[in-house]
Backbone as a printed PyTorch tensor [residue, N CA C, xyz], in Angstrom:
tensor([[[  17.3640, -175.6930,  -80.3630],
         [  18.6220, -175.8870,  -79.6530],
         [  19.2190, -174.5510,  -79.2540]],

        [[  19.1930, -173.6150,  -80.1190],
         [  19.7660, -172.2940,  -79.8460],
         [  18.9540, -171.5640,  -78.7970]],

        [[  17.6510, -171.6590,  -78.8610],
         [  16.7920, -170.9960,  -77.8790],
         [  17.0340, -171.5400,  -76.4850]],

        [[  17.2330, -172.8270,  -76.3510],
         [  17.4600, -173.4470,  -75.0420],
         [  18.7420, -172.9400,  -74.4120]],

        [[  19.7990, -172.8160,  -75.2030],
         [  21.0800, -172.3160,  -74.7080],
         [  20.9530, -170.8850,  -74.2140]],

        [[  20.2740, -170.0740,  -74.9710],
         [  20.1040, -168.6620,  -74.5950],
         [  19.3510, -168.5590,  -73.2780]],

        [[  18.3540, -169.3680,  -73.0920],
         [  17.5500, -169.3570,  -71.8690],
         [  18.3810, -169.8070,  -70.6650]],

        [[  19.2600, -170.7640,  -70.8760],
         [  20.1240, -171.2600,  -69.7950],
         [  21.0860, -170.1950,  -69.3390]],

        [[  21.6670, -169.4750,  -70.2550],
         [  22.5920, -168.3890,  -69.9170],
         [  21.8690, -167.2950,  -69.1540]],

        [[  20.6640, -167.0020,  -69.5440],
         [  19.8500, -165.9720,  -68.8880],
         [  19.5860, -166.3170,  -67.4240]],

        [[  19.4140, -167.5880,  -67.1410],
         [  19.1640, -168.0250,  -65.7790],
         [  20.4250, -168.0030,  -64.9330]],

        [[  21.5430, -168.3130,  -65.5010],
         [  22.8040, -168.4220,  -64.7650],
         [  23.3360, -167.0490,  -64.3590]],

        [[  23.1820, -166.0580,  -65.1940],
         [  23.7430, -164.7240,  -64.9340],
         [  23.2450, -164.1270,  -63.6250]],

        [[  21.9350, -164.1060,  -63.3340],
         [  21.4710, -163.5680,  -62.0530],
         [  22.0250, -164.3310,  -60.8620]],

        [[  22.1740, -165.6370,  -61.0150],
         [  22.7070, -166.4410,  -59.9170],
         [  24.1370, -166.0390,  -59.6120]],

        [[  24.9410, -165.8480,  -60.6630],
         [  26.3350, -165.4570,  -60.4750],
         [  26.4410, -164.1010,  -59.7960]],

        [[  25.6230, -163.1560,  -60.2290],
         [  25.6350, -161.8240,  -59.6280],
         [  25.1940, -161.8830,  -58.1720]],

        [[  24.2190, -162.7330,  -57.8970],
         [  23.7420, -162.8610,  -56.5330],
         [  24.8190, -163.4170,  -55.6180]],

        [[  25.6180, -164.3180,  -56.0950],
         [  26.6730, -164.9210,  -55.2740],
         [  27.8200, -163.9670,  -55.0270]],

        [[  28.0070, -163.0010,  -55.9250],
         [  29.1400, -162.0740,  -55.8010],
         [  28.8840, -160.9640,  -54.7930]],

        [[  27.6480, -160.8120,  -54.2860],
         [  27.3270, -159.7570,  -53.3320],
         [  27.9470, -160.0560,  -51.9780]],

        [[  28.7170, -159.0990,  -51.4350],
         [  29.4140, -159.3040,  -50.1800],
         [  28.4700, -159.1070,  -48.9980]],

        [[  28.6320, -159.8830,  -47.9520],
         [  27.8000, -159.6930,  -46.7530],
         [  28.1530, -158.3890,  -46.0560]],

        [[  27.1890, -157.8060,  -45.3560],
         [  27.4240, -156.5420,  -44.6440],
         [  28.4410, -156.7640,  -43.5270]],

        [[  29.3760, -155.8410,  -43.3630],
         [  30.3820, -155.9820,  -42.3040],
         [  29.7390, -156.0400,  -40.9250]],

        [[  30.3530, -156.7740,  -40.0450],
         [  29.8820, -156.8760,  -38.6680],
         [  30.6480, -155.8480,  -37.8180]],

        [[  29.9120, -154.8620,  -37.2990],
         [  30.5430, -153.7890,  -36.5350],
         [  30.4270, -153.9970,  -35.0220]],

        [[  30.0220, -155.1800,  -34.6220],
         [  29.8100, -155.4490,  -33.1980],
         [  31.0650, -155.2000,  -32.3760]],

        [[  32.1950, -155.6830,  -32.8730],
         [  33.4380, -155.5340,  -32.1260],
         [  33.8290, -154.0720,  -31.9870]],

        [[  33.6630, -153.3100,  -33.0480],
         [  34.0040, -151.8860,  -33.0160],
         [  33.1510, -151.1500,  -31.9810]],

        [[  31.8530, -151.4400,  -31.9650],
         [  30.9440, -150.7880,  -31.0120],
         [  31.3050, -151.1710,  -29.5800]],

        [[  31.6160, -152.4500,  -29.3620],
         [  31.9670, -152.9040,  -28.0140],
         [  33.2610, -152.2560,  -27.5340]],

        [[  34.2120, -152.0780,  -28.4420],
         [  35.4760, -151.4330,  -28.0640],
         [  35.2460, -149.9890,  -27.6420]],

        [[  34.3170, -149.3080,  -28.2910],
         [  33.9800, -147.9330,  -27.9230],
         [  33.3160, -147.9180,  -26.5490]],

        [[  32.3920, -148.8230,  -26.3120],
         [  31.6720, -148.8710,  -25.0370],
         [  32.5930, -149.2470,  -23.8800]],

        [[  33.5900, -150.0810,  -24.1440],
         [  34.4780, -150.5430,  -23.0910],
         [  35.3950, -149.4500,  -22.5570]],

        [[  35.4810, -148.3440,  -23.2560],
         [  36.2620, -147.2200,  -22.7480],
         [  35.6350, -146.7130,  -21.4510]],

        [[  34.3320, -146.9700,  -21.2850],
         [  33.5590, -146.5820,  -20.1020],
         [  33.3610, -145.0760,  -20.0090]],

        [[  34.4330, -144.3620,  -19.8020],
         [  34.3170, -142.9270,  -19.5670],
         [  35.3630, -142.1910,  -20.3940]],

        [[  34.8990, -141.2300,  -21.1880],
         [  35.8040, -140.4550,  -22.0250],
         [  35.7320, -138.9890,  -21.6110]],

        [[  36.8590, -138.4550,  -21.1570],
         [  36.9230, -137.0560,  -20.7310],
         [  37.3560, -136.1900,  -21.9130]],

        [[  36.6290, -135.1020,  -22.1230],
         [  36.8980, -134.2460,  -23.2700],
         [  37.2410, -132.8020,  -22.8950]],

        [[  37.0430, -132.4210,  -21.6250],
         [  37.3560, -131.0370,  -21.2390],
         [  37.5070, -130.9600,  -19.7240]],

        [[  38.3170, -130.0080,  -19.2740],
         [  38.4830, -129.7860,  -17.8370],
         [  38.7310, -128.3030,  -17.5850]],

        [[  38.4640, -127.9020,  -16.3670],
         [  38.6200, -126.4980,  -15.9910],
         [  39.1330, -126.4250,  -14.5640]],

        [[  40.2650, -125.7430,  -14.3640],
         [  40.8420, -125.6040,  -13.0310],
         [  40.0680, -124.5630,  -12.2260]],

        [[  39.8370, -124.8780,  -10.9500],
         [  39.0980, -123.9860,  -10.0570],
         [  39.8560, -123.8740,   -8.7340]],

        [[  40.0060, -122.6570,   -8.2370],
         [  40.6080, -122.4310,   -6.9290],
         [  39.5460, -121.8690,   -5.9950]],

        [[  39.3890, -122.5170,   -4.8480],
         [  38.4030, -122.0850,   -3.8700],
         [  39.1150, -121.5720,   -2.6240]],

        [[  38.6860, -120.4000,   -2.1510],
         [  39.2810, -119.7740,   -0.9710],
         [  38.2500, -119.6770,    0.1430]],

        [[  38.7040, -119.9050,    1.3810],
         [  37.8230, -119.8090,    2.5430],
         [  38.5630, -119.0620,    3.6510]],

        [[  37.7980, -118.3130,    4.4270],
         [  38.4060, -117.4550,    5.4570],
         [  37.7140, -117.6480,    6.7990]],

        [[  38.5010, -117.6050,    7.8500],
         [  37.9490, -117.5940,    9.2010],
         [  38.5520, -116.4100,    9.9530]],

        [[  37.7100, -115.7290,   10.7100],
         [  38.1810, -114.5340,   11.4250],
         [  37.4410, -114.4080,   12.7480]],

        [[  38.1940, -114.1730,   13.7880],
         [  37.6160, -113.9440,   15.1040],
         [  38.2220, -112.6760,   15.6950]],

        [[  37.3590, -111.8220,   16.1530],
         [  37.8200, -110.5610,   16.7620],
         [  36.9160, -110.2180,   17.9490]],

        [[  36.7950, -111.1540,   18.8650],
         [  35.9680, -110.9190,   20.0540],
         [  36.4920, -109.7120,   20.8220]],

        [[  35.5910, -108.8680,   21.2710],
         [  36.0090, -107.6330,   21.9280],
         [  36.7050, -107.8950,   23.2690]],

        [[  36.4200, -109.0540,   23.8590],
         [  36.9940, -109.3250,   25.1760],
         [  38.3430, -110.0630,   25.0900]],

        [[  38.8420, -110.2750,   23.8440],
         [  40.1440, -110.9050,   23.6870],
         [  41.0940, -109.9650,   22.9500]],

        [[  42.3530, -110.0420,   23.3260],
         [  43.3670, -109.1650,   22.7390],
         [  43.9360, -109.8000,   21.4700]],

        [[  44.0910, -108.9660,   20.4220],
         [  44.7210, -109.4340,   19.1870],
         [  43.7540, -110.0310,   18.1810]],

        [[  44.2600, -110.1620,   16.9490],
         [  43.4500, -110.7020,   15.8600],
         [  43.6850, -112.2050,   15.7070]],

        [[  42.7520, -112.8240,   15.0260],
         [  42.8700, -114.2510,   14.7040],
         [  42.2180, -114.4790,   13.3390]],

        [[  43.0250, -114.3540,   12.3120],
         [  42.5290, -114.4270,   10.9340],
         [  43.3170, -115.4880,   10.1710]],

        [[  42.6200, -116.2830,    9.3670],
         [  43.2830, -117.2870,    8.5400],
         [  42.5500, -117.4150,    7.2050]],

        [[  43.3140, -117.5060,    6.1210],
         [  42.7620, -117.6830,    4.7770],
         [  43.4330, -118.9010,    4.1540]],

        [[  42.6290, -119.8760,    3.7490],
         [  43.1410, -121.0870,    3.1100],
         [  42.4830, -121.2480,    1.7330]],

        [[  43.1530, -122.0220,    0.8940],
         [  42.5970, -122.2990,   -0.4350],
         [  42.9700, -123.7170,   -0.8650]],

        [[  42.2700, -124.2210,   -1.8820],
         [  42.6560, -125.4870,   -2.5000],
         [  42.2740, -125.4300,   -3.9710]],

        [[  42.9670, -126.2480,   -4.7400],
         [  42.7340, -126.3260,   -6.1830],
         [  42.0040, -127.6200,   -6.5300]],

        [[  41.0650, -127.5250,   -7.4360],
         [  40.3680, -128.7060,   -7.9270],
         [  40.0570, -128.5000,   -9.4120]],

        [[  39.3900, -129.4670,  -10.0220],
         [  39.0770, -129.3880,  -11.4460],
         [  37.6250, -129.7840,  -11.6950]],

        [[  37.0220, -129.1130,  -12.6530],
         [  35.7500, -129.5550,  -13.2020],
         [  36.0750, -130.3640,  -14.4520]],

        [[  35.4560, -131.5210,  -14.5890],
         [  35.7260, -132.3770,  -15.7360],
         [  34.4330, -132.6970,  -16.4770]],

        [[  34.4960, -132.5880,  -17.7900],
         [  33.3600, -132.9190,  -18.6530],
         [  33.6570, -134.2420,  -19.3500]],

        [[  32.7380, -135.1890,  -19.2200],
         [  32.9830, -136.5200,  -19.7640],
         [  31.7020, -137.1160,  -20.3370]],

        [[  31.8740, -138.1970,  -21.0900],
         [  30.7510, -138.9570,  -21.6350],
         [  30.8680, -140.3860,  -21.1160]],

        [[  29.8010, -140.8970,  -20.5530],
         [  29.7520, -142.2680,  -20.0730],
         [  29.3840, -143.1780,  -21.2500]],

        [[  30.3800, -143.8480,  -21.8130],
         [  30.1470, -144.6560,  -23.0040],
         [  29.3750, -145.9350,  -22.6970]],

        [[  29.2080, -146.2760,  -21.4080],
         [  28.3590, -147.4160,  -21.0580],
         [  26.9050, -147.1720,  -21.4470]],

        [[  26.5480, -145.8950,  -21.5850],
         [  25.1770, -145.5410,  -21.9500],
         [  24.9240, -145.6570,  -23.4490]],

        [[  25.9840, -145.9150,  -24.2120],
         [  25.8520, -146.0650,  -25.6620],
         [  25.3360, -147.4720,  -25.9810]],

        [[  24.2730, -147.5530,  -26.7680],
         [  23.7230, -148.8480,  -27.1670],
         [  24.0200, -149.0960,  -28.6430]],

        [[  23.9710, -150.3490,  -29.0870],
         [  24.2040, -150.6380,  -30.5120],
         [  23.2580, -149.8800,  -31.4340]],

        [[  22.0560, -149.5850,  -30.9700],
         [  21.0900, -148.8520,  -31.7980],
         [  21.4930, -147.3880,  -31.9980]],

        [[  22.4320, -146.9030,  -31.1940],
         [  22.8700, -145.5080,  -31.3020],
         [  23.8790, -145.2990,  -32.4260]],

        [[  24.3260, -146.3830,  -33.0490],
         [  25.2690, -146.2950,  -34.1730],
         [  24.6590, -147.0290,  -35.3590]],

        [[  24.2450, -146.2770,  -36.3720],
         [  23.5640, -146.8440,  -37.5320],
         [  24.4460, -146.7020,  -38.7750]],

        [[  24.8410, -147.8330,  -39.3370],
         [  25.6830, -147.8520,  -40.5350],
         [  24.8270, -147.9920,  -41.7880]],

        [[  25.2010, -147.2470,  -42.8100],
         [  24.5880, -147.3730,  -44.1420],
         [  25.7020, -147.8180,  -45.0850]],

        [[  25.7400, -149.1230,  -45.3420],
         [  26.8400, -149.6690,  -46.1330],
         [  26.7910, -149.2300,  -47.5890]],

        [[  25.5880, -149.0320,  -48.1030],
         [  25.4590, -148.6390,  -49.5120],
         [  26.0590, -147.2610,  -49.7630]],

        [[  25.7960, -146.3370,  -48.8410],
         [  26.3050, -144.9750,  -49.0100],
         [  27.5700, -144.7000,  -48.1880]],

        [[  28.0140, -145.7200,  -47.4460],
         [  29.2070, -145.6160,  -46.5890],
         [  29.0960, -144.4340,  -45.6260]],

        [[  27.9620, -144.3480,  -44.9420],
         [  27.7450, -143.3110,  -43.9330],
         [  27.4120, -143.9870,  -42.5950]],

        [[  27.5380, -143.2250,  -41.5180],
         [  27.1850, -143.7320,  -40.1980],
         [  26.5870, -142.5920,  -39.3800]],

        [[  25.4840, -142.8800,  -38.7190],
         [  24.8170, -141.9000,  -37.8550],
         [  25.0340, -142.3230,  -36.4010]],

        [[  25.6460, -141.4300,  -35.6250],
         [  26.0050, -141.7500,  -34.2380],
         [  25.2660, -140.8110,  -33.2880]],

        [[  24.5980, -141.3870,  -32.2910],
         [  23.9440, -140.6080,  -31.2400],
         [  24.6750, -140.8660,  -29.9260]],

        [[  25.4050, -139.8610,  -29.4530],
         [  26.2160, -140.0070,  -28.2520],
         [  25.4050, -139.7070,  -26.9910]],

        [[  25.7710, -140.3310,  -25.8600],
         [  25.1400, -139.9750,  -24.5870],
         [  25.4640, -138.5260,  -24.2310]],

        [[  24.6990, -137.9140,  -23.3350],
         [  24.9380, -136.4990,  -22.9780],
         [  26.2460, -136.2930,  -22.2260]],

        [[  26.7450, -135.0850,  -22.2880],
         [  27.9400, -134.7010,  -21.5300],
         [  27.5680, -134.5450,  -20.0540]],

        [[  28.4070, -135.0930,  -19.1900],
         [  28.2230, -134.9300,  -17.7530],
         [  29.4080, -134.1570,  -17.1820]],

        [[  29.1550, -133.4110,  -16.1110],
         [  30.2000, -132.5900,  -15.5050],
         [  30.2790, -132.9100,  -14.0210]],

        [[  31.4970, -133.0940,  -13.5360],
         [  31.6880, -133.3840,  -12.1230],
         [  32.8760, -132.5920,  -11.5760]],

        [[  32.9160, -132.4870,  -10.2560],
         [  34.0750, -131.9150,   -9.5860],
         [  35.0080, -133.0700,   -9.2640]],

        [[  36.2430, -132.9790,   -9.7380],
         [  37.1930, -134.0740,   -9.5590],
         [  37.9250, -133.9380,   -8.2350]],

        [[  38.1130, -135.0630,   -7.5700],
         [  38.9010, -135.0700,   -6.3410],
         [  38.0670, -135.0150,   -5.0950]],

        [[  38.5370, -135.7130,   -4.0720],
         [  37.8310, -135.7610,   -2.8010],
         [  38.6590, -135.1750,   -1.6620]],

        [[  39.9690, -135.2590,   -1.7640],
         [  40.8170, -134.8860,   -0.6290],
         [  41.8950, -133.9140,   -1.0850]],

        [[  41.4730, -132.7080,   -1.4610],
         [  42.4170, -131.7070,   -1.9130],
         [  43.2040, -131.1380,   -0.7340]],

        [[  44.4580, -130.8240,   -0.9850],
         [  45.3230, -130.2690,    0.0520],
         [  45.0110, -128.7860,    0.2540]],

        [[  44.7410, -128.4230,    1.4980],
         [  44.4890, -127.0150,    1.8200],
         [  45.8200, -126.2660,    1.8930]],

        [[  45.8600, -125.0770,    1.2820],
         [  47.0650, -124.2540,    1.3050],
         [  46.8070, -122.9850,    2.1230]],

        [[  47.7770, -122.6430,    2.9500],
         [  47.6430, -121.4380,    3.7680],
         [  48.0260, -120.2180,    2.9320]],

        [[  47.0580, -119.3280,    2.7290],
         [  47.3040, -118.1150,    1.9660],
         [  47.6940, -116.9470,    2.8850]],

        [[  47.0720, -116.9150,    4.0370],
         [  47.3450, -115.8120,    4.9730],
         [  46.9360, -116.2390,    6.3770]],

        [[  47.7240, -115.8360,    7.3480],
         [  47.3860, -116.1600,    8.7320],
         [  47.9400, -115.0810,    9.6570]],

        [[  47.0830, -114.5810,   10.5220],
         [  47.4790, -113.5590,   11.4910],
         [  46.8450, -113.9230,   12.8370]],

        [[  47.6520, -114.5600,   13.6700],
         [  47.1760, -114.9950,   14.9760],
         [  47.9320, -114.2030,   16.0460]],

        [[  47.1900, -113.4120,   16.8020],
         [  47.8070, -112.5780,   17.8310],
         [  48.4750, -113.3960,   18.9270]],

        [[  49.3380, -112.7110,   19.6680],
         [  50.1150, -113.3660,   20.7100],
         [  49.2320, -114.0500,   21.7480]],

        [[  48.0990, -113.4600,   22.0390],
         [  47.2280, -113.9930,   23.0740],
         [  46.0900, -114.8570,   22.5130]],

        [[  46.2450, -115.2240,   21.2350],
         [  45.2220, -116.0480,   20.5920],
         [  45.7380, -117.4660,   20.3780]],

        [[  44.8350, -118.4390,   20.3190],
         [  45.2290, -119.8180,   20.0740],
         [  45.4740, -120.0400,   18.5780]],

        [[  46.3210, -120.9940,   18.2590],
         [  46.6330, -121.3020,   16.8710],
         [  45.4350, -121.9740,   16.1790]],

        [[  45.4400, -121.9240,   14.8630],
         [  44.4050, -122.5910,   14.0760],
         [  44.6310, -124.0940,   14.1710]],

        [[  43.6440, -124.8190,   14.6360],
         [  43.7910, -126.2620,   14.8260],
         [  43.4270, -127.0390,   13.5640]],

        [[  43.8190, -128.3120,   13.5330],
         [  43.4830, -129.1730,   12.3970],
         [  41.9720, -129.3660,   12.2910]],

        [[  41.2990, -129.3890,   13.4380],
         [  39.8400, -129.5250,   13.4270],
         [  39.1840, -128.3030,   12.7840]],

        [[  39.7360, -127.1290,   13.0800],
         [  39.2070, -125.9060,   12.4680],
         [  39.4390, -125.9070,   10.9610]],

        [[  40.6090, -126.3610,   10.5350],
         [  40.8910, -126.4180,    9.1030],
         [  39.9470, -127.3980,    8.3990]],

        [[  39.6480, -128.5120,    9.0810],
         [  38.7120, -129.4800,    8.5000],
         [  37.3240, -128.8630,    8.3260]],

        [[  36.8850, -128.0760,    9.3230],
         [  35.5910, -127.3970,    9.2260],
         [  35.6020, -126.3400,    8.1300]],

        [[  36.7390, -125.6510,    7.9850],
         [  36.8730, -124.6590,    6.9190],
         [  36.7510, -125.3240,    5.5470]],

        [[  37.3280, -126.5070,    5.4330],
         [  37.2600, -127.2320,    4.1700],
         [  35.8330, -127.6590,    3.8570]],

        [[  35.1190, -128.1420,    4.8700],
         [  33.7220, -128.5120,    4.6760],
         [  32.8920, -127.3150,    4.2260]],

        [[  33.1790, -126.1760,    4.8430],
         [  32.4770, -124.9490,    4.4660],
         [  32.7930, -124.5630,    3.0280]],

        [[  34.0670, -124.6830,    2.6650],
         [  34.4790, -124.3490,    1.2960],
         [  33.8130, -125.2830,    0.2920]],

        [[  33.7290, -126.5830,    0.6220],
         [  33.0750, -127.5520,   -0.2630],
         [  31.6230, -127.1740,   -0.5370]],

        [[  30.9070, -126.8460,    0.5380],
         [  29.4920, -126.4820,    0.4020],
         [  29.3330, -125.2090,   -0.4270]],

        [[  30.2090, -124.2390,   -0.1710],
         [  30.1370, -122.9820,   -0.9260],
         [  30.4270, -123.2080,   -2.4040]],

        [[  31.4190, -124.0540,   -2.6890],
         [  31.7900, -124.3030,   -4.0810],
         [  30.6460, -124.9600,   -4.8440]],

        [[  30.0140, -125.9500,   -4.2320],
         [  28.8640, -126.5940,   -4.8800],
         [  27.7850, -125.5790,   -5.2130]],

        [[  27.4850, -124.7290,   -4.2420],
         [  26.4260, -123.7360,   -4.4310],
         [  26.7940, -122.7500,   -5.5270]],

        [[  28.0550, -122.3140,   -5.5380],
         [  28.4970, -121.3550,   -6.5460],
         [  28.4220, -121.9510,   -7.9460]],

        [[  28.8450, -123.2040,   -8.0880],
         [  28.8420, -123.8410,   -9.4020],
         [  27.4260, -124.0820,   -9.9090]],

        [[  26.5570, -124.5170,   -9.0150],
         [  25.1790, -124.7760,   -9.4160],
         [  24.4440, -123.4910,   -9.7790]],

        [[  24.8880, -122.3650,   -9.2190],
         [  24.2360, -121.0950,   -9.4960],
         [  24.8790, -120.2920,  -10.6000]],

        [[  25.9880, -120.8010,  -11.1470],
         [  26.7010, -120.0700,  -12.1930],
         [  26.7600, -120.9110,  -13.4660]],

        [[  25.9180, -120.6420,  -14.4710],
         [  25.8740, -121.4630,  -15.6840],
         [  27.0890, -121.2990,  -16.5830]],

        [[  27.9130, -120.2850,  -16.3290],
         [  29.0540, -120.0290,  -17.2120],
         [  30.0110, -121.2150,  -17.2480]],

        [[  30.3100, -121.7880,  -16.0760],
         [  31.2170, -122.9270,  -16.0230],
         [  30.6770, -124.0840,  -16.8490]],

        [[  29.4010, -124.3860,  -16.6320],
         [  28.7770, -125.5000,  -17.3410],
         [  28.7700, -125.2740,  -18.8460]],

        [[  28.4290, -124.0700,  -19.2660],
         [  28.3390, -123.7720,  -20.6930],
         [  29.7020, -123.9010,  -21.3780]],

        [[  30.7390, -123.3810,  -20.7270],
         [  32.0800, -123.4520,  -21.3140],
         [  32.5410, -124.8950,  -21.4620]],

        [[  32.3680, -125.6760,  -20.3930],
         [  32.8010, -127.0670,  -20.4300],
         [  31.9540, -127.8880,  -21.3950]],

        [[  30.6530, -127.6840,  -21.3500],
         [  29.7480, -128.4490,  -22.1950],
         [  30.0460, -128.2090,  -23.6730]],

        [[  30.2320, -126.9530,  -24.0490],
         [  30.4980, -126.6050,  -25.4460],
         [  31.8260, -127.2020,  -25.9150]],

        [[  32.8590, -127.0540,  -25.0860],
         [  34.1750, -127.5830,  -25.4530],
         [  34.1510, -129.0980,  -25.5730]],

        [[  33.4940, -129.7630,  -24.6150],
         [  33.4360, -131.2260,  -24.6320],
         [  32.6980, -131.7410,  -25.8600]],

        [[  31.6090, -131.0870,  -26.2350],
         [  30.8390, -131.5280,  -27.4010],
         [  31.6550, -131.3590,  -28.6890]],

        [[  32.3640, -130.2460,  -28.8010],
         [  33.1820, -130.0260,  -29.9880],
         [  34.2770, -131.0820,  -30.1160]],

        [[  34.9390, -131.3720,  -28.9970],
         [  36.0250, -132.3520,  -29.0300],
         [  35.5020, -133.7620,  -29.2620]],

        [[  34.3460, -134.0650,  -28.6800],
         [  33.7620, -135.3910,  -28.8880],
         [  33.3720, -135.5890,  -30.3560]],

        [[  32.7690, -134.5810,  -30.9380],
         [  32.3980, -134.6700,  -32.3620],
         [  33.6410, -134.8780,  -33.2230]],

        [[  34.6720, -134.0990,  -32.9580],
         [  35.9030, -134.2040,  -33.7320],
         [  36.5260, -135.5900,  -33.5890]],

        [[  36.5120, -136.1130,  -32.3670],
         [  37.1110, -137.4210,  -32.1150],
         [  36.3870, -138.5270,  -32.8850]],

        [[  35.0600, -138.5550,  -32.7850],
         [  34.3110, -139.6370,  -33.4220],
         [  34.2270, -139.4560,  -34.9410]],

        [[  34.2560, -138.2290,  -35.4050],
         [  34.3180, -138.0120,  -36.8500],
         [  35.6010, -138.6010,  -37.4240]],

        [[  36.7120, -138.3410,  -36.7540],
         [  37.9970, -138.8840,  -37.2010],
         [  38.0010, -140.4060,  -37.1310]],

        [[  37.4370, -140.9550,  -36.0370],
         [  37.4030, -142.4050,  -35.8500],
         [  36.6800, -143.1060,  -36.9930]],

        [[  35.5030, -142.6050,  -37.3570],
         [  34.7170, -143.2810,  -38.3770],
         [  35.1970, -142.9500,  -39.7900]],

        [[  35.7670, -141.7770,  -39.9790],
         [  36.3600, -141.4760,  -41.2830],
         [  37.5200, -142.4110,  -41.5780]],

        [[  38.3170, -142.6900,  -40.5470],
         [  39.4250, -143.6260,  -40.7300],
         [  38.9380, -145.0440,  -41.0220]],

        [[  37.7000, -145.3440,  -40.6100],
         [  37.1130, -146.6540,  -40.8890],
         [  36.4250, -146.6940,  -42.2490]],

        [[  36.4220, -145.5350,  -42.9470],
         [  35.8690, -145.4960,  -44.3010],
         [  34.4470, -145.0050,  -44.4140]],

        [[  33.9370, -144.3140,  -43.3770],
         [  32.5540, -143.8380,  -43.3940],
         [  32.4850, -142.3210,  -43.2440]],

        [[  31.4390, -141.7550,  -43.8080],
         [  31.1490, -140.3380,  -43.5900],
         [  30.2200, -140.2420,  -42.3940]],

        [[  30.6980, -139.6670,  -41.2740],
         [  29.9020, -139.7060,  -40.0480],
         [  28.9820, -138.5000,  -39.8700]],

        [[  27.8870, -138.7460,  -39.1540],
         [  26.9930, -137.6960,  -38.6880],
         [  26.8650, -137.8850,  -37.1800]],

        [[  27.3570, -136.9180,  -36.4090],
         [  27.4310, -137.0570,  -34.9500],
         [  26.4240, -136.1150,  -34.2810]],

        [[  25.6370, -136.6430,  -33.3660],
         [  24.7410, -135.8310,  -32.5660],
         [  24.7240, -136.3800,  -31.1420]],

        [[  24.0780, -135.6350,  -30.2340],
         [  23.9400, -136.0620,  -28.8400],
         [  22.4780, -136.3640,  -28.5400]],

        [[  22.2520, -137.2960,  -27.6260],
         [  20.8920, -137.7170,  -27.3120],
         [  20.0630, -136.5800,  -26.7280]],

        [[  20.7260, -135.5910,  -26.1060],
         [  19.9970, -134.4520,  -25.5430],
         [  20.2390, -133.1930,  -26.3740]],

        [[  20.4330, -133.3700,  -27.6670],
         [  20.8040, -132.2540,  -28.5440],
         [  19.8320, -131.0880,  -28.4740]],

        [[  18.5510, -131.3760,  -28.3770],
         [  17.5650, -130.2910,  -28.3620],
         [  17.4950, -129.6060,  -27.0060]],

        [[  18.0350, -130.3010,  -25.9700],
         [  18.0010, -129.7210,  -24.6190],
         [  19.2570, -130.1240,  -23.8540]],

        [[  20.4370, -129.5710,  -24.2640],
         [  21.6920, -129.9600,  -23.6260],
         [  21.6380, -129.7060,  -22.1250]],

        [[  22.0500, -130.6910,  -21.3560],
         [  21.9940, -130.5420,  -19.8990],
         [  23.3570, -130.2420,  -19.3180]],

        [[  24.3100, -131.1920,  -19.4890],
         [  25.6220, -131.0000,  -18.9020],
         [  25.5270, -130.7850,  -17.4030]],

        [[  24.5530, -131.4200,  -16.7660],
         [  24.3270, -131.1860,  -15.3460],
         [  25.5440, -131.5690,  -14.5270]],

        [[  25.7490, -130.8500,  -13.4340],
         [  26.8410, -131.1630,  -12.5440],
         [  26.5480, -132.4430,  -11.7930]],

        [[  27.4960, -133.3540,  -11.8430],
         [  27.3970, -134.5730,  -11.0510],
         [  28.2480, -134.3430,   -9.8080]],

        [[  27.6110, -133.8920,   -8.7440],
         [  28.3410, -133.5100,   -7.5460],
         [  28.3160, -134.5960,   -6.4800]],

        [[  27.8390, -135.7720,   -6.8270],
         [  27.7780, -136.8370,   -5.8370],
         [  29.1620, -137.3940,   -5.5360]],

        [[  30.1310, -137.1270,   -6.4020],
         [  31.4930, -137.6350,   -6.1920],
         [  32.3530, -136.6620,   -5.3920]],

        [[  31.7250, -135.7370,   -4.7680],
         [  32.4860, -134.6960,   -4.0840],
         [  31.9760, -134.5410,   -2.6750]],

        [[  32.8130, -134.8930,   -1.6890],
         [  32.4150, -134.8190,   -0.2930],
         [  33.0310, -133.5860,    0.3790]]])
């Protein structure tokens, strides 16, 4: 009789412990909320572009010089639509999370910047600068700016580094507040690109 009771208790204990184990939390909603942000900007850099037109034909009297400029911004962002559920791995036992973020992208913000007159010297016998000429000057400035940015890695490096630091800090805080120790990396960590996305700039 005593042996039977002891055996029954032995069987019940594992069952009770098994029932007390909590199911793993469902993080689907949290991941979807992050992805729904679509685009997260982490750094920007102001840029001023100047363009000049000058005519001094020998057969015309007087000078015709004009200098215009406009201000724009370079923006570094992460497209969170590129984040997949597999890029966020939770370890419930150790309360850690490994996050692989999409790469930083850089673009020139704005399509229709206002041209500002910096200097103009039009002689008495010269025609005024027309709106058509200013439009051509702007097109020229746009092309020059693209070329300068693509040929100068300093802008990209500064923005890319700042954006990555801020993104890491942001997501570390986010997951720490959720109770996890985070490990943040980027999908292109071994070969950071931060390529200029200049298709949004006409």
